[in-house]
Amino acid sequence: MDLFIHYSSLPEGKELADIVGELNEVLDDHGAVCGGEGDETGGRLDLDLEDEKINPKYAQMAVKAYLQRAEFARDTLIEIGGMEIGIYE
């Protein structure tokens, strides 16, 4: 299952490589960052969630909680199955 993170900026003091590494740690064996794109106006991170081992809902909640702790901007969205959800909703 694919999950996309749409962001307008990275948290202060973080680089994209930091975010990718931290997300991979959060997902552990339940998924991984598999791509994305970005520039100075924001970007997107692509995550592949393992849906065979565990309910992907748990990975979604873990990603959302990480984005909040990392203090991503309020306009950051998670997209899954064509639906976009704000990380602070």
mmCIF file of N, CA and C in Angstrom:
data_model
loop_
_atom_site.group_PDB
_atom_site.id
_atom_site.type_symbol
_atom_site.label_atom_id
_atom_site.label_comp_id
_atom_site.label_asym_id
_atom_site.label_seq_id
_atom_site.Cartn_x
_atom_site.Cartn_y
_atom_site.Cartn_z
ATOM 1 N N MET A 1 0.848 -1.164 0.000
ATOM 2 C CA MET A 1 0.000 0.000 0.000
ATOM 3 C C MET A 1 0.896 1.230 0.000
ATOM 4 N N ASP A 2 0.561 2.206 -0.812
ATOM 5 C CA ASP A 2 1.351 3.430 -0.912
ATOM 6 C C ASP A 2 0.765 4.522 -0.037
ATOM 7 N N LEU A 3 1.642 5.281 0.590
ATOM 8 C CA LEU A 3 1.270 6.444 1.383
ATOM 9 C C LEU A 3 2.180 7.570 0.927
ATOM 10 N N PHE A 4 1.609 8.742 0.713
ATOM 11 C CA PHE A 4 2.376 9.901 0.262
ATOM 12 C C PHE A 4 2.283 10.998 1.315
ATOM 13 N N ILE A 5 3.395 11.662 1.568
ATOM 14 C CA ILE A 5 3.423 12.811 2.466
ATOM 15 C C ILE A 5 3.683 14.031 1.604
ATOM 16 N N HIS A 6 2.744 14.971 1.603
ATOM 17 C CA HIS A 6 2.885 16.222 0.857
ATOM 18 C C HIS A 6 3.248 17.314 1.862
ATOM 19 N N TYR A 7 4.386 17.975 1.652
ATOM 20 C CA TYR A 7 4.833 18.985 2.601
ATOM 21 C C TYR A 7 5.234 20.266 1.868
ATOM 22 N N SER A 8 5.071 21.386 2.558
ATOM 23 C CA SER A 8 5.461 22.671 1.977
ATOM 24 C C SER A 8 6.874 23.064 2.401
ATOM 25 N N SER A 9 7.322 22.517 3.521
ATOM 26 C CA SER A 9 8.685 22.769 3.989
ATOM 27 C C SER A 9 9.057 21.689 4.997
ATOM 28 N N LEU A 10 10.350 21.514 5.185
ATOM 29 C CA LEU A 10 10.826 20.570 6.189
ATOM 30 C C LEU A 10 10.916 21.290 7.533
ATOM 31 N N PRO A 11 10.823 20.545 8.615
ATOM 32 C CA PRO A 11 10.959 21.169 9.938
ATOM 33 C C PRO A 11 12.319 21.864 10.065
ATOM 34 N N GLU A 12 12.354 22.910 10.846
ATOM 35 C CA GLU A 12 13.582 23.669 11.050
ATOM 36 C C GLU A 12 14.682 22.766 11.612
ATOM 37 N N GLY A 13 15.858 22.865 11.030
ATOM 38 C CA GLY A 13 17.002 22.090 11.491
ATOM 39 C C GLY A 13 17.082 20.674 10.949
ATOM 40 N N LYS A 14 16.143 20.292 10.080
ATOM 41 C CA LYS A 14 16.138 18.929 9.516
ATOM 42 C C LYS A 14 16.416 19.000 8.020
ATOM 43 N N GLU A 15 17.146 18.008 7.554
ATOM 44 C CA GLU A 15 17.374 17.853 6.122
ATOM 45 C C GLU A 15 16.564 16.651 5.651
ATOM 46 N N LEU A 16 16.370 16.559 4.351
ATOM 47 C CA LEU A 16 15.566 15.470 3.796
ATOM 48 C C LEU A 16 16.129 14.105 4.196
ATOM 49 N N ALA A 17 17.438 13.954 4.190
ATOM 50 C CA ALA A 17 18.049 12.667 4.575
ATOM 51 C C ALA A 17 17.714 12.310 6.020
ATOM 52 N N ASP A 18 17.648 13.319 6.906
ATOM 53 C CA ASP A 18 17.267 13.077 8.306
ATOM 54 C C ASP A 18 15.847 12.531 8.381
ATOM 55 N N ILE A 19 14.945 13.161 7.647
ATOM 56 C CA ILE A 19 13.530 12.771 7.656
ATOM 57 C C ILE A 19 13.381 11.343 7.132
ATOM 58 N N VAL A 20 14.037 11.039 6.025
ATOM 59 C CA VAL A 20 13.944 9.698 5.430
ATOM 60 C C VAL A 20 14.437 8.649 6.427
ATOM 61 N N GLY A 21 15.570 8.898 7.046
ATOM 62 C CA GLY A 21 16.114 7.948 8.021
ATOM 63 C C GLY A 21 15.191 7.755 9.217
ATOM 64 N N GLU A 22 14.648 8.847 9.727
ATOM 65 C CA GLU A 22 13.754 8.763 10.885
ATOM 66 C C GLU A 22 12.444 8.054 10.532
ATOM 67 N N LEU A 23 11.911 8.321 9.343
ATOM 68 C CA LEU A 23 10.685 7.623 8.919
ATOM 69 C C LEU A 23 10.941 6.127 8.763
ATOM 70 N N ASN A 24 12.081 5.761 8.209
ATOM 71 C CA ASN A 24 12.402 4.340 8.069
ATOM 72 C C ASN A 24 12.519 3.671 9.434
ATOM 73 N N GLU A 25 13.061 4.391 10.429
ATOM 74 C CA GLU A 25 13.121 3.849 11.793
ATOM 75 C C GLU A 25 11.725 3.673 12.377
ATOM 76 N N VAL A 26 10.859 4.661 12.162
ATOM 77 C CA VAL A 26 9.482 4.589 12.669
ATOM 78 C C VAL A 26 8.753 3.403 12.055
ATOM 79 N N LEU A 27 8.938 3.202 10.756
ATOM 80 C CA LEU A 27 8.230 2.123 10.064
ATOM 81 C C LEU A 27 8.829 0.752 10.357
ATOM 82 N N ASP A 28 10.098 0.718 10.733
ATOM 83 C CA ASP A 28 10.789 -0.520 11.074
ATOM 84 C C ASP A 28 10.617 -1.528 9.935
ATOM 85 N N ASP A 29 10.060 -2.695 10.192
ATOM 86 C CA ASP A 29 9.870 -3.712 9.157
ATOM 87 C C ASP A 29 8.499 -3.612 8.487
ATOM 88 N N HIS A 30 7.758 -2.563 8.752
ATOM 89 C CA HIS A 30 6.390 -2.451 8.258
ATOM 90 C C HIS A 30 6.263 -1.519 7.056
ATOM 91 N N GLY A 31 7.390 -1.085 6.522
ATOM 92 C CA GLY A 31 7.373 -0.222 5.357
ATOM 93 C C GLY A 31 8.663 0.544 5.242
ATOM 94 N N ALA A 32 8.764 1.377 4.197
ATOM 95 C CA ALA A 32 9.978 2.159 3.976
ATOM 96 C C ALA A 32 9.682 3.318 3.038
ATOM 97 N N VAL A 33 10.507 4.345 3.131
ATOM 98 C CA VAL A 33 10.453 5.438 2.166
ATOM 99 C C VAL A 33 11.031 4.893 0.872
ATOM 100 N N CYS A 34 10.296 5.043 -0.229
ATOM 101 C CA CYS A 34 10.754 4.457 -1.492
ATOM 102 C C CYS A 34 10.953 5.493 -2.592
ATOM 103 N N GLY A 35 10.816 6.778 -2.270
ATOM 104 C CA GLY A 35 11.030 7.800 -3.286
ATOM 105 C C GLY A 35 10.418 9.115 -2.877
ATOM 106 N N GLY A 36 10.325 9.990 -3.851
ATOM 107 C CA GLY A 36 9.742 11.299 -3.610
ATOM 108 C C GLY A 36 10.355 12.317 -4.536
ATOM 109 N N GLU A 37 9.926 13.541 -4.325
ATOM 110 C CA GLU A 37 10.438 14.655 -5.119
ATOM 111 C C GLU A 37 10.257 15.918 -4.302
ATOM 112 N N GLY A 38 11.066 16.908 -4.583
ATOM 113 C CA GLY A 38 10.947 18.144 -3.834
ATOM 114 C C GLY A 38 11.818 19.239 -4.398
ATOM 115 N N ASP A 39 11.506 20.459 -3.965
ATOM 116 C CA ASP A 39 12.308 21.631 -4.308
ATOM 117 C C ASP A 39 12.112 22.651 -3.192
ATOM 118 N N GLU A 40 12.463 23.898 -3.449
ATOM 119 C CA GLU A 40 12.378 24.917 -2.406
ATOM 120 C C GLU A 40 10.942 25.257 -1.991
ATOM 121 N N THR A 41 9.959 24.828 -2.760
ATOM 122 C CA THR A 41 8.561 25.115 -2.411
ATOM 123 C C THR A 41 7.860 23.922 -1.776
ATOM 124 N N GLY A 42 8.609 22.867 -1.448
ATOM 125 C CA GLY A 42 8.006 21.697 -0.816
ATOM 126 C C GLY A 42 8.229 20.460 -1.637
ATOM 127 N N GLY A 43 7.447 19.441 -1.312
ATOM 128 C CA GLY A 43 7.618 18.210 -2.050
ATOM 129 C C GLY A 43 6.733 17.098 -1.558
ATOM 130 N N ARG A 44 7.138 15.886 -1.925
ATOM 131 C CA ARG A 44 6.370 14.697 -1.580
ATOM 132 C C ARG A 44 7.337 13.574 -1.251
ATOM 133 N N LEU A 45 7.004 12.816 -0.224
ATOM 134 C CA LEU A 45 7.730 11.594 0.100
ATOM 135 C C LEU A 45 6.808 10.417 -0.174
ATOM 136 N N ASP A 46 7.324 9.389 -0.822
ATOM 137 C CA ASP A 46 6.554 8.192 -1.146
ATOM 138 C C ASP A 46 6.970 7.078 -0.194
ATOM 139 N N LEU A 47 5.979 6.478 0.463
ATOM 140 C CA LEU A 47 6.246 5.376 1.380
ATOM 141 C C LEU A 47 5.503 4.147 0.903
ATOM 142 N N ASP A 48 6.127 3.010 1.046
ATOM 143 C CA ASP A 48 5.496 1.735 0.724
ATOM 144 C C ASP A 48 5.263 1.011 2.044
ATOM 145 N N LEU A 49 3.991 0.765 2.379
ATOM 146 C CA LEU A 49 3.637 0.101 3.630
ATOM 147 C C LEU A 49 3.397 -1.373 3.370
ATOM 148 N N GLU A 50 3.971 -2.208 4.212
ATOM 149 C CA GLU A 50 3.740 -3.648 4.136
ATOM 150 C C GLU A 50 2.343 -3.930 4.675
ATOM 151 N N ASP A 51 1.465 -4.430 3.837
ATOM 152 C CA ASP A 51 0.111 -4.715 4.311
ATOM 153 C C ASP A 51 -0.123 -6.198 4.538
ATOM 154 N N GLU A 52 0.899 -7.031 4.319
ATOM 155 C CA GLU A 52 0.722 -8.461 4.533
ATOM 156 C C GLU A 52 0.970 -8.857 5.987
ATOM 157 N N LYS A 53 1.882 -8.160 6.665
ATOM 158 C CA LYS A 53 2.273 -8.539 8.011
ATOM 159 C C LYS A 53 1.407 -7.917 9.097
ATOM 160 N N ILE A 54 0.964 -6.709 8.880
ATOM 161 C CA ILE A 54 0.279 -5.948 9.921
ATOM 162 C C ILE A 54 -0.725 -5.011 9.256
ATOM 163 N N ASN A 55 -1.743 -4.668 9.963
ATOM 164 C CA ASN A 55 -2.725 -3.726 9.451
ATOM 165 C C ASN A 55 -2.021 -2.406 9.137
ATOM 166 N N PRO A 56 -2.095 -1.918 7.897
ATOM 167 C CA PRO A 56 -1.375 -0.689 7.534
ATOM 168 C C PRO A 56 -1.872 0.536 8.312
ATOM 169 N N LYS A 57 -3.012 0.423 8.943
ATOM 170 C CA LYS A 57 -3.530 1.536 9.745
ATOM 171 C C LYS A 57 -2.553 1.912 10.862
ATOM 172 N N TYR A 58 -1.881 0.913 11.449
ATOM 173 C CA TYR A 58 -0.918 1.186 12.515
ATOM 174 C C TYR A 58 0.281 1.968 11.979
ATOM 175 N N ALA A 59 0.740 1.612 10.789
ATOM 176 C CA ALA A 59 1.853 2.340 10.183
ATOM 177 C C ALA A 59 1.427 3.764 9.849
ATOM 178 N N GLN A 60 0.205 3.944 9.376
ATOM 179 C CA GLN A 60 -0.306 5.281 9.077
ATOM 180 C C GLN A 60 -0.319 6.145 10.334
ATOM 181 N N MET A 61 -0.795 5.580 11.434
ATOM 182 C CA MET A 61 -0.850 6.329 12.692
ATOM 183 C C MET A 61 0.559 6.659 13.175
ATOM 184 N N ALA A 62 1.504 5.735 13.018
ATOM 185 C CA ALA A 62 2.878 5.971 13.441
ATOM 186 C C ALA A 62 3.515 7.099 12.621
ATOM 187 N N VAL A 63 3.258 7.116 11.312
ATOM 188 C CA VAL A 63 3.790 8.167 10.446
ATOM 189 C C VAL A 63 3.192 9.513 10.837
ATOM 190 N N LYS A 64 1.902 9.550 11.047
ATOM 191 C CA LYS A 64 1.228 10.792 11.431
ATOM 192 C C LYS A 64 1.787 11.319 12.752
ATOM 193 N N ALA A 65 1.968 10.439 13.728
ATOM 194 C CA ALA A 65 2.514 10.843 15.023
ATOM 195 C C ALA A 65 3.949 11.363 14.860
ATOM 196 N N TYR A 66 4.746 10.707 14.022
ATOM 197 C CA TYR A 66 6.116 11.174 13.782
ATOM 198 C C TYR A 66 6.103 12.579 13.187
ATOM 199 N N LEU A 67 5.274 12.808 12.175
ATOM 200 C CA LEU A 67 5.230 14.116 11.515
ATOM 201 C C LEU A 67 4.840 15.216 12.500
ATOM 202 N N GLN A 68 3.943 14.908 13.426
ATOM 203 C CA GLN A 68 3.555 15.880 14.447
ATOM 204 C C GLN A 68 4.724 16.150 15.394
ATOM 205 N N ARG A 69 5.385 15.094 15.868
ATOM 206 C CA ARG A 69 6.532 15.261 16.785
ATOM 207 C C ARG A 69 7.668 16.032 16.124
ATOM 208 N N ALA A 70 7.883 15.794 14.834
ATOM 209 C CA ALA A 70 8.953 16.477 14.105
ATOM 210 C C ALA A 70 8.580 17.928 13.799
ATOM 211 N N GLU A 71 7.346 18.304 14.080
ATOM 212 C CA GLU A 71 6.829 19.663 13.884
ATOM 213 C C GLU A 71 6.808 20.089 12.426
ATOM 214 N N PHE A 72 6.257 19.200 11.576
ATOM 215 C CA PHE A 72 6.005 19.583 10.189
ATOM 216 C C PHE A 72 4.944 20.679 10.173
ATOM 217 N N ALA A 73 4.931 21.469 9.118
ATOM 218 C CA ALA A 73 3.967 22.564 8.978
ATOM 219 C C ALA A 73 2.538 22.045 9.021
ATOM 220 N N ARG A 74 1.629 22.891 9.445
ATOM 221 C CA ARG A 74 0.226 22.513 9.602
ATOM 222 C C ARG A 74 -0.432 22.146 8.273
ATOM 223 N N ASP A 75 0.114 22.592 7.156
ATOM 224 C CA ASP A 75 -0.486 22.266 5.861
ATOM 225 C C ASP A 75 0.023 20.946 5.276
ATOM 226 N N THR A 76 0.823 20.208 6.039
ATOM 227 C CA THR A 76 1.328 18.908 5.587
ATOM 228 C C THR A 76 0.170 17.915 5.519
ATOM 229 N N LEU A 77 0.139 17.150 4.440
ATOM 230 C CA LEU A 77 -0.941 16.182 4.212
ATOM 231 C C LEU A 77 -0.382 14.785 4.033
ATOM 232 N N ILE A 78 -1.160 13.796 4.481
ATOM 233 C CA ILE A 78 -0.891 12.398 4.195
ATOM 234 C C ILE A 78 -1.944 11.961 3.179
ATOM 235 N N GLU A 79 -1.493 11.340 2.098
ATOM 236 C CA GLU A 79 -2.420 10.835 1.072
ATOM 237 C C GLU A 79 -2.345 9.319 1.053
ATOM 238 N N ILE A 80 -3.496 8.707 1.165
ATOM 239 C CA ILE A 80 -3.567 7.239 1.096
ATOM 240 C C ILE A 80 -4.874 6.869 0.424
ATOM 241 N N GLY A 81 -4.786 6.026 -0.572
ATOM 242 C CA GLY A 81 -5.984 5.601 -1.300
ATOM 243 C C GLY A 81 -6.724 6.754 -1.956
ATOM 244 N N GLY A 82 -5.989 7.798 -2.370
ATOM 245 C CA GLY A 82 -6.612 8.933 -3.030
ATOM 246 C C GLY A 82 -7.204 9.958 -2.084
ATOM 247 N N MET A 83 -7.194 9.693 -0.778
ATOM 248 C CA MET A 83 -7.724 10.645 0.204
ATOM 249 C C MET A 83 -6.571 11.374 0.875
ATOM 250 N N GLU A 84 -6.721 12.686 1.032
ATOM 251 C CA GLU A 84 -5.713 13.475 1.738
ATOM 252 C C GLU A 84 -6.228 13.858 3.103
ATOM 253 N N ILE A 85 -5.369 13.695 4.111
ATOM 254 C CA ILE A 85 -5.733 13.970 5.498
ATOM 255 C C ILE A 85 -4.645 14.853 6.097
ATOM 256 N N GLY A 86 -5.052 15.929 6.765
ATOM 257 C CA GLY A 86 -4.097 16.780 7.449
ATOM 258 C C GLY A 86 -3.488 16.034 8.626
ATOM 259 N N ILE A 87 -2.217 16.292 8.906
ATOM 260 C CA ILE A 87 -1.562 15.549 9.974
ATOM 261 C C ILE A 87 -2.013 15.994 11.361
ATOM 262 N N TYR A 88 -2.686 17.131 11.462
ATOM 263 C CA TYR A 88 -3.164 17.605 12.759
ATOM 264 C C TYR A 88 -4.673 17.447 12.891
ATOM 265 N N GLU A 89 -5.295 16.697 11.988
ATOM 266 C CA GLU A 89 -6.750 16.461 12.051
ATOM 267 C C GLU A 89 -7.038 15.253 12.921
#
